[in-house]
Amino acid sequence: MAYTARESTLTPPPATTSTSAKERRKVVAASIIGTTIEWYDFFIYAFAANLVLAKLFFVPAGEEMMQILSLITIGLSFLFRPLGAFLAGHFGDKLGRRPMLVITLLLMGIATVGIGLLPTYETIGITAPSCSSCFAFCRASPRVASGAAPCS
């Protein structure tokens, strides 16, 4: 029997099955592993952005601005996290949580490889920092989904 809007306000929904302690531990472990990988990836990128990427993509800006611009790409990843959570949640509801988790992990991996293969500023000019920022967006948007998808 389907509930209508009026019936659902008058009668409580059917009772949900409770999860066992073993299932809860499995979900918590998966969430911890996903979050640990996410933050490790972010830490490595932040470290590389300050030491390596600044010298490869932002050389003409000067020594001080080069570091600031590199740190801005890290800050962009925090700004794009809510957008990634919104999009991953929406498409996770449409496609399913597991396929969305695979998509987000692939997107992060492809963007990381793209940053690694990106030519430097000396080779392609202003396109290099622009592409680096786009890859940073692609790496940052699905992060929340990869950490939260095992919880769903």
C-alpha atoms as an extended CHARMM CRD file, in Angstrom:
* protein
*
       152  EXT
         1         1  MET       CA              0.0000000000        0.0000000000        0.0000000000  PROA      1               0.0000000000
         2         2  ALA       CA              1.4340000000        3.3550000000       -1.0220000000  PROA      2               0.0000000000
         3         3  TYR       CA              1.3630000000        6.2410000000        1.3880000000  PROA      3               0.0000000000
         4         4  THR       CA             -0.0100000000        9.5540000000        0.2780000000  PROA      4               0.0000000000
         5         5  ALA       CA              1.2180000000       12.8620000000        1.6300000000  PROA      5               0.0000000000
         6         6  ARG       CA             -1.7710000000       13.1050000000        3.9530000000  PROA      6               0.0000000000
         7         7  GLU       CA             -1.4600000000        9.5330000000        5.2180000000  PROA      7               0.0000000000
         8         8  SER       CA              2.2600000000        9.8900000000        5.9000000000  PROA      8               0.0000000000
         9         9  THR       CA              1.6240000000       12.8060000000        8.2250000000  PROA      9               0.0000000000
        10        10  LEU       CA             -1.0160000000       10.8780000000       10.1660000000  PROA      10              0.0000000000
        11        11  THR       CA              0.6140000000        7.4840000000       10.3760000000  PROA      11              0.0000000000
        12        12  PRO       CA              4.2600000000        6.7620000000       10.9940000000  PROA      12              0.0000000000
        13        13  PRO       CA              6.2470000000        5.1940000000        8.1770000000  PROA      13              0.0000000000
        14        14  PRO       CA              6.9900000000        1.4830000000        8.3820000000  PROA      14              0.0000000000
        15        15  ALA       CA              9.7540000000        0.5930000000       10.8110000000  PROA      15              0.0000000000
        16        16  THR       CA             13.1860000000        0.2770000000        9.2640000000  PROA      16              0.0000000000
        17        17  THR       CA             15.3710000000       -2.6630000000        9.9770000000  PROA      17              0.0000000000
        18        18  SER       CA             18.1600000000       -1.9050000000       12.3910000000  PROA      18              0.0000000000
        19        19  THR       CA             21.7000000000       -2.5650000000       11.3410000000  PROA      19              0.0000000000
        20        20  SER       CA             23.8550000000       -4.9610000000       13.2340000000  PROA      20              0.0000000000
        21        21  ALA       CA             26.9860000000       -3.9030000000       15.0620000000  PROA      21              0.0000000000
        22        22  LYS       CA             29.0720000000       -5.7600000000       12.4700000000  PROA      22              0.0000000000
        23        23  GLU       CA             27.5080000000       -3.7930000000        9.6020000000  PROA      23              0.0000000000
        24        24  ARG       CA             28.0260000000       -0.5050000000       11.4490000000  PROA      24              0.0000000000
        25        25  ARG       CA             31.6960000000       -1.3220000000       12.0660000000  PROA      25              0.0000000000
        26        26  LYS       CA             32.0880000000       -2.1350000000        8.3740000000  PROA      26              0.0000000000
        27        27  VAL       CA             30.5750000000        1.2170000000        7.3640000000  PROA      27              0.0000000000
        28        28  VAL       CA             32.7050000000        3.1100000000        9.8730000000  PROA      28              0.0000000000
        29        29  ALA       CA             35.8540000000        1.3260000000        8.6760000000  PROA      29              0.0000000000
        30        30  ALA       CA             35.0440000000        2.0850000000        5.0310000000  PROA      30              0.0000000000
        31        31  SER       CA             34.4000000000        5.7410000000        5.8750000000  PROA      31              0.0000000000
        32        32  ILE       CA             37.6640000000        6.0210000000        7.7840000000  PROA      32              0.0000000000
        33        33  ILE       CA             39.6150000000        4.4220000000        4.9570000000  PROA      33              0.0000000000
        34        34  GLY       CA             37.9960000000        6.6920000000        2.3410000000  PROA      34              0.0000000000
        35        35  THR       CA             38.6030000000        9.8230000000        4.3990000000  PROA      35              0.0000000000
        36        36  THR       CA             42.1940000000        8.8120000000        5.1410000000  PROA      36              0.0000000000
        37        37  ILE       CA             42.9450000000        8.3090000000        1.4520000000  PROA      37              0.0000000000
        38        38  GLU       CA             41.2670000000       11.6060000000        0.6230000000  PROA      38              0.0000000000
        39        39  TRP       CA             43.2850000000       13.5970000000        3.1520000000  PROA      39              0.0000000000
        40        40  TYR       CA             46.5320000000       11.8270000000        2.2580000000  PROA      40              0.0000000000
        41        41  ASP       CA             45.9400000000       12.7470000000       -1.3870000000  PROA      41              0.0000000000
        42        42  PHE       CA             45.2010000000       16.3340000000       -0.4040000000  PROA      42              0.0000000000
        43        43  PHE       CA             48.3220000000       16.5530000000        1.7850000000  PROA      43              0.0000000000
        44        44  ILE       CA             50.5550000000       15.2140000000       -0.9900000000  PROA      44              0.0000000000
        45        45  TYR       CA             49.0510000000       17.6660000000       -3.4950000000  PROA      45              0.0000000000
        46        46  ALA       CA             49.4850000000       20.6160000000       -1.1110000000  PROA      46              0.0000000000
        47        47  PHE       CA             53.0950000000       19.6360000000       -0.4880000000  PROA      47              0.0000000000
        48        48  ALA       CA             53.8050000000       19.2410000000       -4.2140000000  PROA      48              0.0000000000
        49        49  ALA       CA             52.0280000000       22.4870000000       -5.0740000000  PROA      49              0.0000000000
        50        50  ASN       CA             54.3360000000       24.4700000000       -2.8100000000  PROA      50              0.0000000000
        51        51  LEU       CA             57.5690000000       22.7330000000       -3.7440000000  PROA      51              0.0000000000
        52        52  VAL       CA             57.1750000000       21.7680000000       -7.3870000000  PROA      52              0.0000000000
        53        53  LEU       CA             54.0710000000       23.0660000000       -9.1470000000  PROA      53              0.0000000000
        54        54  ALA       CA             54.6940000000       26.7120000000       -8.2340000000  PROA      54              0.0000000000
        55        55  LYS       CA             58.0650000000       26.6540000000      -10.0540000000  PROA      55              0.0000000000
        56        56  LEU       CA             56.6020000000       24.8780000000      -13.0820000000  PROA      56              0.0000000000
        57        57  PHE       CA             53.4100000000       26.8410000000      -13.7130000000  PROA      57              0.0000000000
        58        58  PHE       CA             53.6890000000       30.2850000000      -12.0940000000  PROA      58              0.0000000000
        59        59  VAL       CA             57.2850000000       31.3960000000      -12.8470000000  PROA      59              0.0000000000
        60        60  PRO       CA             56.5150000000       34.7500000000      -14.5330000000  PROA      60              0.0000000000
        61        61  ALA       CA             54.5600000000       35.9440000000      -11.4890000000  PROA      61              0.0000000000
        62        62  GLY       CA             57.7350000000       36.2880000000       -9.4400000000  PROA      62              0.0000000000
        63        63  GLU       CA             59.0030000000       34.4080000000       -6.4020000000  PROA      63              0.0000000000
        64        64  GLU       CA             56.4050000000       35.6580000000       -3.8860000000  PROA      64              0.0000000000
        65        65  MET       CA             53.3800000000       35.6090000000       -6.1730000000  PROA      65              0.0000000000
        66        66  MET       CA             54.3730000000       32.1920000000       -7.4520000000  PROA      66              0.0000000000
        67        67  GLN       CA             53.8690000000       30.7130000000       -3.9680000000  PROA      67              0.0000000000
        68        68  ILE       CA             50.6350000000       32.6330000000       -3.4140000000  PROA      68              0.0000000000
        69        69  LEU       CA             49.1540000000       31.4690000000       -6.7150000000  PROA      69              0.0000000000
        70        70  SER       CA             50.1490000000       27.9140000000       -5.9100000000  PROA      70              0.0000000000
        71        71  LEU       CA             48.4060000000       28.1710000000       -2.5440000000  PROA      71              0.0000000000
        72        72  ILE       CA             45.3210000000       29.6170000000       -4.2520000000  PROA      72              0.0000000000
        73        73  THR       CA             44.9720000000       26.3900000000       -6.2560000000  PROA      73              0.0000000000
        74        74  ILE       CA             44.9100000000       24.5150000000       -2.9520000000  PROA      74              0.0000000000
        75        75  GLY       CA             42.2990000000       26.9440000000       -1.6060000000  PROA      75              0.0000000000
        76        76  LEU       CA             40.1830000000       26.3870000000       -4.7110000000  PROA      76              0.0000000000
        77        77  SER       CA             39.9050000000       22.7420000000       -3.8000000000  PROA      77              0.0000000000
        78        78  PHE       CA             38.2370000000       23.6780000000       -0.5200000000  PROA      78              0.0000000000
        79        79  LEU       CA             35.8400000000       26.0280000000       -2.3150000000  PROA      79              0.0000000000
        80        80  PHE       CA             34.7910000000       23.3320000000       -4.7800000000  PROA      80              0.0000000000
        81        81  ARG       CA             34.1390000000       20.6670000000       -2.1430000000  PROA      81              0.0000000000
        82        82  PRO       CA             30.5090000000       21.7240000000       -1.4890000000  PROA      82              0.0000000000
        83        83  LEU       CA             29.8150000000       21.7770000000       -5.2260000000  PROA      83              0.0000000000
        84        84  GLY       CA             31.2800000000       18.2960000000       -5.5390000000  PROA      84              0.0000000000
        85        85  ALA       CA             29.1910000000       17.0790000000       -2.6130000000  PROA      85              0.0000000000
        86        86  PHE       CA             26.0490000000       18.4820000000       -4.2100000000  PROA      86              0.0000000000
        87        87  LEU       CA             26.7500000000       16.9730000000       -7.6290000000  PROA      87              0.0000000000
        88        88  ALA       CA             27.8970000000       13.6140000000       -6.2640000000  PROA      88              0.0000000000
        89        89  GLY       CA             24.8620000000       13.4090000000       -4.0040000000  PROA      89              0.0000000000
        90        90  HSD       CA             22.5020000000       14.2270000000       -6.8480000000  PROA      90              0.0000000000
        91        91  PHE       CA             24.0420000000       11.7770000000       -9.3010000000  PROA      91              0.0000000000
        92        92  GLY       CA             24.5830000000        9.2270000000       -6.5390000000  PROA      92              0.0000000000
        93        93  ASP       CA             20.8270000000        9.1760000000       -6.0450000000  PROA      93              0.0000000000
        94        94  LYS       CA             20.2750000000        8.7580000000       -9.7850000000  PROA      94              0.0000000000
        95        95  LEU       CA             23.0410000000        6.2950000000      -10.6660000000  PROA      95              0.0000000000
        96        96  GLY       CA             23.6420000000        4.5950000000       -7.3550000000  PROA      96              0.0000000000
        97        97  ARG       CA             26.2860000000        5.1410000000       -4.6940000000  PROA      97              0.0000000000
        98        98  ARG       CA             28.7940000000        2.5580000000       -5.8470000000  PROA      98              0.0000000000
        99        99  PRO       CA             28.9230000000        3.6540000000       -9.4980000000  PROA      99              0.0000000000
       100       100  MET       CA             29.2390000000        7.2500000000       -8.3200000000  PROA      100             0.0000000000
       101       101  LEU       CA             32.1190000000        6.2950000000       -6.0360000000  PROA      101             0.0000000000
       102       102  VAL       CA             33.9140000000        4.6640000000       -8.9700000000  PROA      102             0.0000000000
       103       103  ILE       CA             33.2820000000        7.7220000000      -11.1590000000  PROA      103             0.0000000000
       104       104  THR       CA             34.6210000000       10.1220000000       -8.5240000000  PROA      104             0.0000000000
       105       105  LEU       CA             37.7350000000        8.0460000000       -7.9000000000  PROA      105             0.0000000000
       106       106  LEU       CA             38.3960000000        7.8180000000      -11.6400000000  PROA      106             0.0000000000
       107       107  LEU       CA             37.8950000000       11.5710000000      -12.0320000000  PROA      107             0.0000000000
       108       108  MET       CA             40.3660000000       12.2990000000       -9.2340000000  PROA      108             0.0000000000
       109       109  GLY       CA             42.8880000000        9.8400000000      -10.6580000000  PROA      109             0.0000000000
       110       110  ILE       CA             42.6230000000       11.1590000000      -14.2070000000  PROA      110             0.0000000000
       111       111  ALA       CA             43.0090000000       14.7510000000      -12.9880000000  PROA      111             0.0000000000
       112       112  THR       CA             46.0630000000       13.8150000000      -10.9170000000  PROA      112             0.0000000000
       113       113  VAL       CA             47.6790000000       12.1240000000      -13.9270000000  PROA      113             0.0000000000
       114       114  GLY       CA             46.7230000000       15.1630000000      -16.0130000000  PROA      114             0.0000000000
       115       115  ILE       CA             48.5570000000       17.4840000000      -13.6330000000  PROA      115             0.0000000000
       116       116  GLY       CA             51.5770000000       15.2030000000      -13.7880000000  PROA      116             0.0000000000
       117       117  LEU       CA             51.6050000000       15.1690000000      -17.5960000000  PROA      117             0.0000000000
       118       118  LEU       CA             50.8150000000       18.8720000000      -18.0410000000  PROA      118             0.0000000000
       119       119  PRO       CA             53.5310000000       20.8220000000      -19.8820000000  PROA      119             0.0000000000
       120       120  THR       CA             55.1630000000       23.6910000000      -17.9820000000  PROA      120             0.0000000000
       121       121  TYR       CA             54.6700000000       27.4270000000      -18.4190000000  PROA      121             0.0000000000
       122       122  GLU       CA             57.8060000000       27.6290000000      -20.5670000000  PROA      122             0.0000000000
       123       123  THR       CA             56.3050000000       25.1280000000      -23.0190000000  PROA      123             0.0000000000
       124       124  ILE       CA             52.6640000000       26.2210000000      -23.4360000000  PROA      124             0.0000000000
       125       125  GLY       CA             52.5390000000       29.6100000000      -21.7290000000  PROA      125             0.0000000000
       126       126  ILE       CA             49.4910000000       30.8590000000      -19.8420000000  PROA      126             0.0000000000
       127       127  THR       CA             47.5680000000       27.7050000000      -20.7560000000  PROA      127             0.0000000000
       128       128  ALA       CA             49.6070000000       25.7360000000      -18.2010000000  PROA      128             0.0000000000
       129       129  PRO       CA             48.3340000000       27.5400000000      -15.0670000000  PROA      129             0.0000000000
       130       130  SER       CA             44.8050000000       27.5840000000      -16.5030000000  PROA      130             0.0000000000
       131       131  CYS       CA             44.8530000000       23.8370000000      -17.1090000000  PROA      131             0.0000000000
       132       132  SER       CA             46.4160000000       23.2940000000      -13.6850000000  PROA      132             0.0000000000
       133       133  SER       CA             43.4970000000       25.1390000000      -12.0820000000  PROA      133             0.0000000000
       134       134  CYS       CA             40.9910000000       23.0990000000      -14.1070000000  PROA      134             0.0000000000
       135       135  PHE       CA             42.6470000000       19.8720000000      -13.0110000000  PROA      135             0.0000000000
       136       136  ALA       CA             42.5990000000       21.1380000000       -9.4100000000  PROA      136             0.0000000000
       137       137  PHE       CA             38.8380000000       21.6350000000       -9.8110000000  PROA      137             0.0000000000
       138       138  CYS       CA             38.4570000000       18.0970000000      -11.1820000000  PROA      138             0.0000000000
       139       139  ARG       CA             40.4910000000       16.7020000000       -8.2990000000  PROA      139             0.0000000000
       140       140  ALA       CA             38.6080000000       18.6570000000       -5.6420000000  PROA      140             0.0000000000
       141       141  SER       CA             34.9680000000       18.3390000000       -6.6400000000  PROA      141             0.0000000000
       142       142  PRO       CA             34.5190000000       14.6080000000       -6.1150000000  PROA      142             0.0000000000
       143       143  ARG       CA             36.4910000000       14.4350000000       -2.8470000000  PROA      143             0.0000000000
       144       144  VAL       CA             33.5260000000       14.6210000000       -0.5290000000  PROA      144             0.0000000000
       145       145  ALA       CA             31.7710000000       11.9290000000       -2.5230000000  PROA      145             0.0000000000
       146       146  SER       CA             34.6860000000        9.5240000000       -2.2340000000  PROA      146             0.0000000000
       147       147  GLY       CA             34.8500000000        9.9770000000        1.5150000000  PROA      147             0.0000000000
       148       148  ALA       CA             31.1190000000        9.8370000000        2.1180000000  PROA      148             0.0000000000
       149       149  ALA       CA             29.9850000000        7.2400000000       -0.4090000000  PROA      149             0.0000000000
       150       150  PRO       CA             30.8520000000        4.2330000000        1.7610000000  PROA      150             0.0000000000
       151       151  CYS       CA             28.5170000000        5.6530000000        4.4140000000  PROA      151             0.0000000000
       152       152  SER       CA             25.5070000000        5.5100000000        2.1360000000  PROA      152             0.0000000000
